[in-house]
C-alpha cells in the first residue's frame, strides 16, 4: 500500500504522540527504568527519540537523497537531563516543520534500500512515536494504547519493513504460516485488520492482506497485536494452532 493512503493523519499522530512523550519526560524522574527497553532509563529513551527526530528532520529538510550525504548530519551531544525536555521539543518541532514544508512527494534517502517519498517518513515517524510513547507511558504509570487504525497500520508497516529483515542470532525460521487477525478493526482500516504470512526468512517477510487460515493464528485487538510483534507485551493475545510457529515467528527478527 502507499503511505499516502492511510486511514489516519500521520502528521497529526506524530504531533500528538510527540507532545505527550515530551510531557511524560518532563513530569517524571529521568532515572525511571523502561521495562520494555531493558537497561534503559526514561532519559535514555528520551535521548534516543530525540536522535531519531533530529536524524529524519535533517534528511527531509536537506533533502538528503544519497547515503554518502548522511555524514553531513551532525551528531548531537546528549543534553544534561535538565535540558532534555527543551531539546526534545526543539527536535520534534524541527521534524514536524520539515515534514509540513516538504509535503508528501519529496524524495529522500531511507534505510529500505531505495529512496522513498516523504509520505513514507511521515508514516514511519508516526509509528515510531506511537511505540515510544507507549514505552514511556508504561514506565511512568500512565497507560496509553495506540488507536485502532494507527495500530492496524503499524502491523502492516512492521510486516513490510521490519519482519525478517535480519535474523536474530540463534533463532529458527517459523516453520509454518501465520494468520494475524485484529478483533476491533473494520473495512476502513489497513488490510481490514487481517494478514497471512506465508514465509518469514532473512531478508524479508512474504505476506498478503487477507483472511486465510495459517498454521498459527494470532488474535487480539490491533494495539495488542502491534505490541506483541514489537515484543512489548503479551496482553490480550490469543494464539490458536501451532504455538511453536507463533513463538518462532515473533522471535525471528532482530529488532535491536
PDB file of C-alpha atoms in Angstrom:
ATOM      1  CA  UNK A   1       0.000   0.000   0.000  1.00  0.00           C
ATOM      2  CA  UNK A   2       1.033   3.614  -0.461  1.00  0.00           C
ATOM      3  CA  UNK A   3       1.900   5.692   2.586  1.00  0.00           C
ATOM      4  CA  UNK A   4      -0.482   8.415   1.371  1.00  0.00           C
ATOM      5  CA  UNK A   5      -3.483   6.055   1.570  1.00  0.00           C
ATOM      6  CA  UNK A   6      -3.591   5.801   5.353  1.00  0.00           C
ATOM      7  CA  UNK A   7      -6.938   5.935   7.194  1.00  0.00           C
ATOM      8  CA  UNK A   8      -5.474   8.348   9.751  1.00  0.00           C
ATOM      9  CA  UNK A   9      -3.468  11.569   9.707  1.00  0.00           C
ATOM     10  CA  UNK A  10       0.174  10.572  10.145  1.00  0.00           C
ATOM     11  CA  UNK A  11       1.334  14.134  10.832  1.00  0.00           C
ATOM     12  CA  UNK A  12      -1.306  14.704  13.484  1.00  0.00           C
ATOM     13  CA  UNK A  13      -0.417  11.356  15.063  1.00  0.00           C
ATOM     14  CA  UNK A  14       3.254  12.362  15.138  1.00  0.00           C
ATOM     15  CA  UNK A  15       2.365  15.711  16.691  1.00  0.00           C
ATOM     16  CA  UNK A  16       0.035  14.295  19.354  1.00  0.00           C
ATOM     17  CA  UNK A  17       2.304  11.462  20.418  1.00  0.00           C
ATOM     18  CA  UNK A  18       5.367  13.680  20.363  1.00  0.00           C
ATOM     19  CA  UNK A  19       3.805  16.266  22.655  1.00  0.00           C
ATOM     20  CA  UNK A  20       2.563  13.533  25.014  1.00  0.00           C
ATOM     21  CA  UNK A  21       6.016  11.924  25.077  1.00  0.00           C
ATOM     22  CA  UNK A  22       7.714  15.218  25.881  1.00  0.00           C
ATOM     23  CA  UNK A  23       5.209  15.849  28.679  1.00  0.00           C
ATOM     24  CA  UNK A  24       5.915  12.417  30.181  1.00  0.00           C
ATOM     25  CA  UNK A  25       9.648  13.078  30.138  1.00  0.00           C
ATOM     26  CA  UNK A  26       9.142  16.438  31.805  1.00  0.00           C
ATOM     27  CA  UNK A  27       6.826  15.112  34.522  1.00  0.00           C
ATOM     28  CA  UNK A  28       8.811  12.080  35.695  1.00  0.00           C
ATOM     29  CA  UNK A  29      12.190  11.110  37.089  1.00  0.00           C
ATOM     30  CA  UNK A  30      14.689  10.709  34.228  1.00  0.00           C
ATOM     31  CA  UNK A  31      16.104   7.678  36.053  1.00  0.00           C
ATOM     32  CA  UNK A  32      12.792   5.788  35.717  1.00  0.00           C
ATOM     33  CA  UNK A  33      13.564   2.354  34.227  1.00  0.00           C
ATOM     34  CA  UNK A  34      11.916   1.421  30.929  1.00  0.00           C
ATOM     35  CA  UNK A  35      10.708  -2.164  31.286  1.00  0.00           C
ATOM     36  CA  UNK A  36      10.110  -2.589  27.553  1.00  0.00           C
ATOM     37  CA  UNK A  37      13.686  -1.458  26.801  1.00  0.00           C
ATOM     38  CA  UNK A  38      15.780  -3.386  29.360  1.00  0.00           C
ATOM     39  CA  UNK A  39      18.713  -1.412  30.697  1.00  0.00           C
ATOM     40  CA  UNK A  40      17.307   1.937  29.588  1.00  0.00           C
ATOM     41  CA  UNK A  41      16.029   4.796  31.718  1.00  0.00           C
ATOM     42  CA  UNK A  42      13.474   7.407  30.723  1.00  0.00           C
ATOM     43  CA  UNK A  43      16.368   9.756  29.954  1.00  0.00           C
ATOM     44  CA  UNK A  44      17.929   7.131  27.657  1.00  0.00           C
ATOM     45  CA  UNK A  45      14.627   6.689  25.834  1.00  0.00           C
ATOM     46  CA  UNK A  46      14.221  10.451  25.522  1.00  0.00           C
ATOM     47  CA  UNK A  47      17.684  10.853  24.025  1.00  0.00           C
ATOM     48  CA  UNK A  48      17.016   8.020  21.569  1.00  0.00           C
ATOM     49  CA  UNK A  49      13.718   9.572  20.485  1.00  0.00           C
ATOM     50  CA  UNK A  50      15.300  12.972  20.076  1.00  0.00           C
ATOM     51  CA  UNK A  51      18.104  11.487  17.978  1.00  0.00           C
ATOM     52  CA  UNK A  52      15.533   9.867  15.697  1.00  0.00           C
ATOM     53  CA  UNK A  53      13.605  13.109  15.302  1.00  0.00           C
ATOM     54  CA  UNK A  54      16.800  15.053  14.597  1.00  0.00           C
ATOM     55  CA  UNK A  55      18.059  12.479  12.063  1.00  0.00           C
ATOM     56  CA  UNK A  56      14.882  12.350   9.994  1.00  0.00           C
ATOM     57  CA  UNK A  57      14.299  16.074  10.295  1.00  0.00           C
ATOM     58  CA  UNK A  58      17.687  16.689   8.689  1.00  0.00           C
ATOM     59  CA  UNK A  59      17.042  14.116   5.953  1.00  0.00           C
ATOM     60  CA  UNK A  60      13.719  15.685   4.998  1.00  0.00           C
ATOM     61  CA  UNK A  61      14.882  19.297   5.260  1.00  0.00           C
ATOM     62  CA  UNK A  62      18.056  18.628   3.229  1.00  0.00           C
ATOM     63  CA  UNK A  63      16.709  16.902   1.355  1.00  0.00           C
ATOM     64  CA  UNK A  64      19.235  14.082   1.617  1.00  0.00           C
ATOM     65  CA  UNK A  65      18.969  11.594  -1.213  1.00  0.00           C
ATOM     66  CA  UNK A  66      22.343   9.823  -1.158  1.00  0.00           C
ATOM     67  CA  UNK A  67      23.773   7.594   1.575  1.00  0.00           C
ATOM     68  CA  UNK A  68      27.070   9.477   1.448  1.00  0.00           C
ATOM     69  CA  UNK A  69      25.281  12.674   2.454  1.00  0.00           C
ATOM     70  CA  UNK A  70      24.334  11.194   5.831  1.00  0.00           C
ATOM     71  CA  UNK A  71      27.731  12.211   7.175  1.00  0.00           C
ATOM     72  CA  UNK A  72      26.593  15.833   6.940  1.00  0.00           C
ATOM     73  CA  UNK A  73      24.100  15.210   9.755  1.00  0.00           C
ATOM     74  CA  UNK A  74      25.786  16.440  12.883  1.00  0.00           C
ATOM     75  CA  UNK A  75      25.809  14.029  15.824  1.00  0.00           C
ATOM     76  CA  UNK A  76      24.185  15.792  18.750  1.00  0.00           C
ATOM     77  CA  UNK A  77      25.854  15.515  22.130  1.00  0.00           C
ATOM     78  CA  UNK A  78      23.453  14.173  24.722  1.00  0.00           C
ATOM     79  CA  UNK A  79      21.952  17.053  26.736  1.00  0.00           C
ATOM     80  CA  UNK A  80      22.022  17.067  30.508  1.00  0.00           C
ATOM     81  CA  UNK A  81      18.867  15.600  31.993  1.00  0.00           C
ATOM     82  CA  UNK A  82      17.534  19.016  32.998  1.00  0.00           C
ATOM     83  CA  UNK A  83      17.764  20.157  29.362  1.00  0.00           C
ATOM     84  CA  UNK A  84      16.166  17.095  27.786  1.00  0.00           C
ATOM     85  CA  UNK A  85      12.640  18.485  27.578  1.00  0.00           C
ATOM     86  CA  UNK A  86      13.656  21.683  25.778  1.00  0.00           C
ATOM     87  CA  UNK A  87      15.893  19.713  23.426  1.00  0.00           C
ATOM     88  CA  UNK A  88      13.140  17.209  22.677  1.00  0.00           C
ATOM     89  CA  UNK A  89      10.695  19.999  21.919  1.00  0.00           C
ATOM     90  CA  UNK A  90      13.208  21.535  19.517  1.00  0.00           C
ATOM     91  CA  UNK A  91      13.943  18.310  17.625  1.00  0.00           C
ATOM     92  CA  UNK A  92      10.251  17.404  17.438  1.00  0.00           C
ATOM     93  CA  UNK A  93       9.336  20.832  16.107  1.00  0.00           C
ATOM     94  CA  UNK A  94      12.128  20.730  13.522  1.00  0.00           C
ATOM     95  CA  UNK A  95      10.985  17.324  12.241  1.00  0.00           C
ATOM     96  CA  UNK A  96       7.326  18.312  12.160  1.00  0.00           C
ATOM     97  CA  UNK A  97       8.057  21.581  10.356  1.00  0.00           C
ATOM     98  CA  UNK A  98      10.297  19.841   7.815  1.00  0.00           C
ATOM     99  CA  UNK A  99       7.577  17.307   7.020  1.00  0.00           C
ATOM    100  CA  UNK A 100       4.933  20.020   6.655  1.00  0.00           C
ATOM    101  CA  UNK A 101       7.169  22.059   4.345  1.00  0.00           C
ATOM    102  CA  UNK A 102       8.136  19.035   2.242  1.00  0.00           C
ATOM    103  CA  UNK A 103       4.632  17.781   1.550  1.00  0.00           C
ATOM    104  CA  UNK A 104       4.277  14.094   0.735  1.00  0.00           C
ATOM    105  CA  UNK A 105       6.171  13.740  -2.560  1.00  0.00           C
ATOM    106  CA  UNK A 106       9.733  14.895  -1.819  1.00  0.00           C
ATOM    107  CA  UNK A 107      12.252  12.104  -2.498  1.00  0.00           C
ATOM    108  CA  UNK A 108      14.612  11.252   0.364  1.00  0.00           C
ATOM    109  CA  UNK A 109      17.070   8.558   1.389  1.00  0.00           C
ATOM    110  CA  UNK A 110      15.754   5.707   3.542  1.00  0.00           C
ATOM    111  CA  UNK A 111      17.301   2.592   5.069  1.00  0.00           C
ATOM    112  CA  UNK A 112      14.995   0.377   2.974  1.00  0.00           C
ATOM    113  CA  UNK A 113      17.493   0.124   0.122  1.00  0.00           C
ATOM    114  CA  UNK A 114      15.751   2.729  -2.019  1.00  0.00           C
ATOM    115  CA  UNK A 115      14.788   6.378  -1.852  1.00  0.00           C
ATOM    116  CA  UNK A 116      11.164   6.988  -0.951  1.00  0.00           C
ATOM    117  CA  UNK A 117       8.771   9.893  -0.681  1.00  0.00           C
ATOM    118  CA  UNK A 118       8.246  11.908   2.471  1.00  0.00           C
ATOM    119  CA  UNK A 119       4.845  10.263   2.981  1.00  0.00           C
ATOM    120  CA  UNK A 120       6.904   7.177   3.923  1.00  0.00           C
ATOM    121  CA  UNK A 121       8.778   9.225   6.523  1.00  0.00           C
ATOM    122  CA  UNK A 122       5.514  10.607   7.924  1.00  0.00           C
ATOM    123  CA  UNK A 123       4.222   7.081   8.393  1.00  0.00           C
ATOM    124  CA  UNK A 124       7.478   5.807   9.924  1.00  0.00           C
ATOM    125  CA  UNK A 125       7.687   8.687  12.373  1.00  0.00           C
ATOM    126  CA  UNK A 126       4.031   8.311  13.370  1.00  0.00           C
ATOM    127  CA  UNK A 127       4.591   4.637  14.116  1.00  0.00           C
ATOM    128  CA  UNK A 128       7.919   5.162  15.865  1.00  0.00           C
ATOM    129  CA  UNK A 129       6.401   7.830  18.069  1.00  0.00           C
ATOM    130  CA  UNK A 130       3.440   5.628  18.989  1.00  0.00           C
ATOM    131  CA  UNK A 131       5.712   2.810  20.175  1.00  0.00           C
ATOM    132  CA  UNK A 132       7.955   5.069  22.227  1.00  0.00           C
ATOM    133  CA  UNK A 133       5.034   6.920  23.775  1.00  0.00           C
ATOM    134  CA  UNK A 134       3.813   3.506  24.886  1.00  0.00           C
ATOM    135  CA  UNK A 135       7.245   2.694  26.325  1.00  0.00           C
ATOM    136  CA  UNK A 136       7.324   5.902  28.351  1.00  0.00           C
ATOM    137  CA  UNK A 137       3.687   5.683  29.429  1.00  0.00           C
ATOM    138  CA  UNK A 138       4.013   2.138  30.724  1.00  0.00           C
ATOM    139  CA  UNK A 139       7.137   3.023  32.677  1.00  0.00           C
ATOM    140  CA  UNK A 140       5.574   6.063  34.309  1.00  0.00           C
ATOM    141  CA  UNK A 141       2.230   4.500  35.201  1.00  0.00           C
ATOM    142  CA  UNK A 142       0.261   6.488  32.652  1.00  0.00           C
ATOM    143  CA  UNK A 143      -1.081   3.730  30.355  1.00  0.00           C
ATOM    144  CA  UNK A 144      -1.530   4.541  26.689  1.00  0.00           C
ATOM    145  CA  UNK A 145      -3.000   2.468  23.886  1.00  0.00           C
ATOM    146  CA  UNK A 146      -2.391   3.038  20.189  1.00  0.00           C
ATOM    147  CA  UNK A 147      -5.636   3.796  18.374  1.00  0.00           C
ATOM    148  CA  UNK A 148      -7.095   1.003  16.268  1.00  0.00           C
ATOM    149  CA  UNK A 149      -6.447   2.499  12.822  1.00  0.00           C
ATOM    150  CA  UNK A 150      -2.900   3.564  13.692  1.00  0.00           C
ATOM    151  CA  UNK A 151      -2.122   0.196  15.295  1.00  0.00           C
ATOM    152  CA  UNK A 152      -3.507  -1.779  12.346  1.00  0.00           C
ATOM    153  CA  UNK A 153      -1.277   0.224  10.029  1.00  0.00           C
ATOM    154  CA  UNK A 154       1.601  -0.368  12.436  1.00  0.00           C
ATOM    155  CA  UNK A 155       1.159  -4.117  11.993  1.00  0.00           C
ATOM    156  CA  UNK A 156       1.226  -3.666   8.225  1.00  0.00           C
ATOM    157  CA  UNK A 157       4.317  -1.461   8.408  1.00  0.00           C
ATOM    158  CA  UNK A 158       6.061  -3.959  10.664  1.00  0.00           C
ATOM    159  CA  UNK A 159       5.467  -6.758   8.158  1.00  0.00           C
ATOM    160  CA  UNK A 160       6.571  -4.569   5.244  1.00  0.00           C
ATOM    161  CA  UNK A 161       9.763  -3.083   6.637  1.00  0.00           C
ATOM    162  CA  UNK A 162      10.899  -4.953   9.737  1.00  0.00           C
ATOM    163  CA  UNK A 163       9.786  -8.574   9.855  1.00  0.00           C
ATOM    164  CA  UNK A 164      12.570 -10.874   8.722  1.00  0.00           C
ATOM    165  CA  UNK A 165      14.940  -8.161   7.524  1.00  0.00           C
ATOM    166  CA  UNK A 166      17.638  -9.524   9.809  1.00  0.00           C
ATOM    167  CA  UNK A 167      17.501 -12.799  11.716  1.00  0.00           C
ATOM    168  CA  UNK A 168      18.170 -12.638  15.418  1.00  0.00           C
ATOM    169  CA  UNK A 169      21.166 -14.786  16.305  1.00  0.00           C
ATOM    170  CA  UNK A 170      20.191 -18.316  17.234  1.00  0.00           C
ATOM    171  CA  UNK A 171      16.576 -18.056  16.090  1.00  0.00           C
ATOM    172  CA  UNK A 172      14.959 -20.523  13.684  1.00  0.00           C
ATOM    173  CA  UNK A 173      12.515 -19.850  10.855  1.00  0.00           C
ATOM    174  CA  UNK A 174       8.892 -20.193  11.994  1.00  0.00           C
ATOM    175  CA  UNK A 175       8.402 -23.440  10.085  1.00  0.00           C
ATOM    176  CA  UNK A 176       4.799 -22.650   9.202  1.00  0.00           C
ATOM    177  CA  UNK A 177       2.329 -19.975   8.163  1.00  0.00           C
ATOM    178  CA  UNK A 178       0.807 -17.296  10.387  1.00  0.00           C
ATOM    179  CA  UNK A 179      -2.539 -15.510  10.318  1.00  0.00           C
ATOM    180  CA  UNK A 180      -2.778 -12.164  12.142  1.00  0.00           C
ATOM    181  CA  UNK A 181      -6.368 -11.239  12.979  1.00  0.00           C
ATOM    182  CA  UNK A 182      -7.399  -7.975  14.640  1.00  0.00           C
ATOM    183  CA  UNK A 183     -10.677  -8.220  16.507  1.00  0.00           C
ATOM    184  CA  UNK A 184     -11.508  -4.491  16.586  1.00  0.00           C
ATOM    185  CA  UNK A 185     -10.882  -3.283  13.027  1.00  0.00           C
ATOM    186  CA  UNK A 186     -13.284  -2.642  10.156  1.00  0.00           C
ATOM    187  CA  UNK A 187     -13.076  -2.427   6.387  1.00  0.00           C
ATOM    188  CA  UNK A 188     -11.699   1.114   6.533  1.00  0.00           C
ATOM    189  CA  UNK A 189      -8.583   0.045   8.431  1.00  0.00           C
ATOM    190  CA  UNK A 190      -5.408  -1.118   6.684  1.00  0.00           C
ATOM    191  CA  UNK A 191      -5.920  -4.629   5.272  1.00  0.00           C
ATOM    192  CA  UNK A 192      -9.200  -4.798   7.150  1.00  0.00           C
ATOM    193  CA  UNK A 193      -7.037  -5.897  10.052  1.00  0.00           C
ATOM    194  CA  UNK A 194      -6.001  -9.298   8.668  1.00  0.00           C
ATOM    195  CA  UNK A 195      -2.747 -10.636   7.216  1.00  0.00           C
ATOM    196  CA  UNK A 196      -1.489 -14.035   6.095  1.00  0.00           C
ATOM    197  CA  UNK A 197       2.275 -14.583   6.396  1.00  0.00           C
ATOM    198  CA  UNK A 198       3.386 -17.372   4.083  1.00  0.00           C
ATOM    199  CA  UNK A 199       7.136 -17.035   4.663  1.00  0.00           C
ATOM    200  CA  UNK A 200       9.500 -15.318   7.070  1.00  0.00           C
ATOM    201  CA  UNK A 201      13.180 -15.617   6.248  1.00  0.00           C
ATOM    202  CA  UNK A 202      16.007 -13.149   6.003  1.00  0.00           C
ATOM    203  CA  UNK A 203      15.812 -10.608   4.404  1.00  0.00           C
ATOM    204  CA  UNK A 204      12.036 -10.242   4.176  1.00  0.00           C
ATOM    205  CA  UNK A 205       8.534 -11.315   5.059  1.00  0.00           C
ATOM    206  CA  UNK A 206       6.149 -12.603   2.403  1.00  0.00           C
ATOM    207  CA  UNK A 207       2.544 -11.809   3.253  1.00  0.00           C
ATOM    208  CA  UNK A 208      -0.854 -10.994   1.820  1.00  0.00           C
ATOM    209  CA  UNK A 209      -3.607  -8.823   3.238  1.00  0.00           C
ATOM    210  CA  UNK A 210      -6.409 -11.331   3.604  1.00  0.00           C
ATOM    211  CA  UNK A 211      -8.308 -13.690   5.863  1.00  0.00           C
ATOM    212  CA  UNK A 212      -6.680 -17.088   5.400  1.00  0.00           C
ATOM    213  CA  UNK A 213      -6.092 -19.968   7.760  1.00  0.00           C
ATOM    214  CA  UNK A 214      -2.490 -20.366   8.930  1.00  0.00           C
ATOM    215  CA  UNK A 215      -0.663 -22.945  10.997  1.00  0.00           C
ATOM    216  CA  UNK A 216      -0.849 -20.414  13.812  1.00  0.00           C
ATOM    217  CA  UNK A 217      -3.370 -17.621  14.276  1.00  0.00           C
ATOM    218  CA  UNK A 218      -2.608 -14.560  16.399  1.00  0.00           C
ATOM    219  CA  UNK A 219      -5.827 -12.861  17.519  1.00  0.00           C
ATOM    220  CA  UNK A 220      -6.337  -9.696  19.519  1.00  0.00           C
ATOM    221  CA  UNK A 221      -7.054  -6.004  19.251  1.00  0.00           C
ATOM    222  CA  UNK A 222      -4.828  -4.122  16.820  1.00  0.00           C
ATOM    223  CA  UNK A 223      -2.987  -2.446  19.694  1.00  0.00           C
ATOM    224  CA  UNK A 224      -2.340  -5.789  21.388  1.00  0.00           C
ATOM    225  CA  UNK A 225      -1.023  -7.445  18.219  1.00  0.00           C
ATOM    226  CA  UNK A 226       1.232  -4.465  17.470  1.00  0.00           C
ATOM    227  CA  UNK A 227       2.734  -4.597  20.949  1.00  0.00           C
ATOM    228  CA  UNK A 228       3.126  -8.367  20.681  1.00  0.00           C
ATOM    229  CA  UNK A 229       5.027  -8.017  17.398  1.00  0.00           C
ATOM    230  CA  UNK A 230       7.338  -5.369  18.871  1.00  0.00           C
ATOM    231  CA  UNK A 231       7.859  -7.634  21.930  1.00  0.00           C
ATOM    232  CA  UNK A 232       6.388  -5.094  24.306  1.00  0.00           C
ATOM    233  CA  UNK A 233       3.567  -7.170  25.769  1.00  0.00           C
ATOM    234  CA  UNK A 234       1.661 -10.455  25.576  1.00  0.00           C
ATOM    235  CA  UNK A 235      -1.526  -8.935  26.977  1.00  0.00           C
ATOM    236  CA  UNK A 236      -4.757  -9.527  25.092  1.00  0.00           C
ATOM    237  CA  UNK A 237      -3.249 -12.065  22.670  1.00  0.00           C
ATOM    238  CA  UNK A 238      -4.883 -15.384  21.799  1.00  0.00           C
ATOM    239  CA  UNK A 239      -2.799 -17.951  19.912  1.00  0.00           C
ATOM    240  CA  UNK A 240      -4.714 -20.613  18.023  1.00  0.00           C
ATOM    241  CA  UNK A 241      -2.983 -23.586  16.416  1.00  0.00           C
ATOM    242  CA  UNK A 242       0.738 -24.253  16.488  1.00  0.00           C
ATOM    243  CA  UNK A 243       2.201 -22.221  19.354  1.00  0.00           C
ATOM    244  CA  UNK A 244       5.756 -23.125  18.309  1.00  0.00           C
ATOM    245  CA  UNK A 245       5.209 -21.472  14.924  1.00  0.00           C
ATOM    246  CA  UNK A 246       3.819 -18.370  16.633  1.00  0.00           C
ATOM    247  CA  UNK A 247       6.699 -18.220  19.095  1.00  0.00           C
ATOM    248  CA  UNK A 248       9.346 -18.592  16.382  1.00  0.00           C
ATOM    249  CA  UNK A 249       7.584 -16.048  14.180  1.00  0.00           C
ATOM    250  CA  UNK A 250       7.722 -13.464  16.949  1.00  0.00           C
ATOM    251  CA  UNK A 251      11.313 -14.216  17.954  1.00  0.00           C
ATOM    252  CA  UNK A 252      12.876 -14.486  14.493  1.00  0.00           C
ATOM    253  CA  UNK A 253      13.535 -10.814  13.648  1.00  0.00           C
ATOM    254  CA  UNK A 254      16.413  -8.888  15.175  1.00  0.00           C
ATOM    255  CA  UNK A 255      14.815  -5.684  16.493  1.00  0.00           C
ATOM    256  CA  UNK A 256      17.888  -4.271  18.212  1.00  0.00           C
TER     257      UNK A 256
END
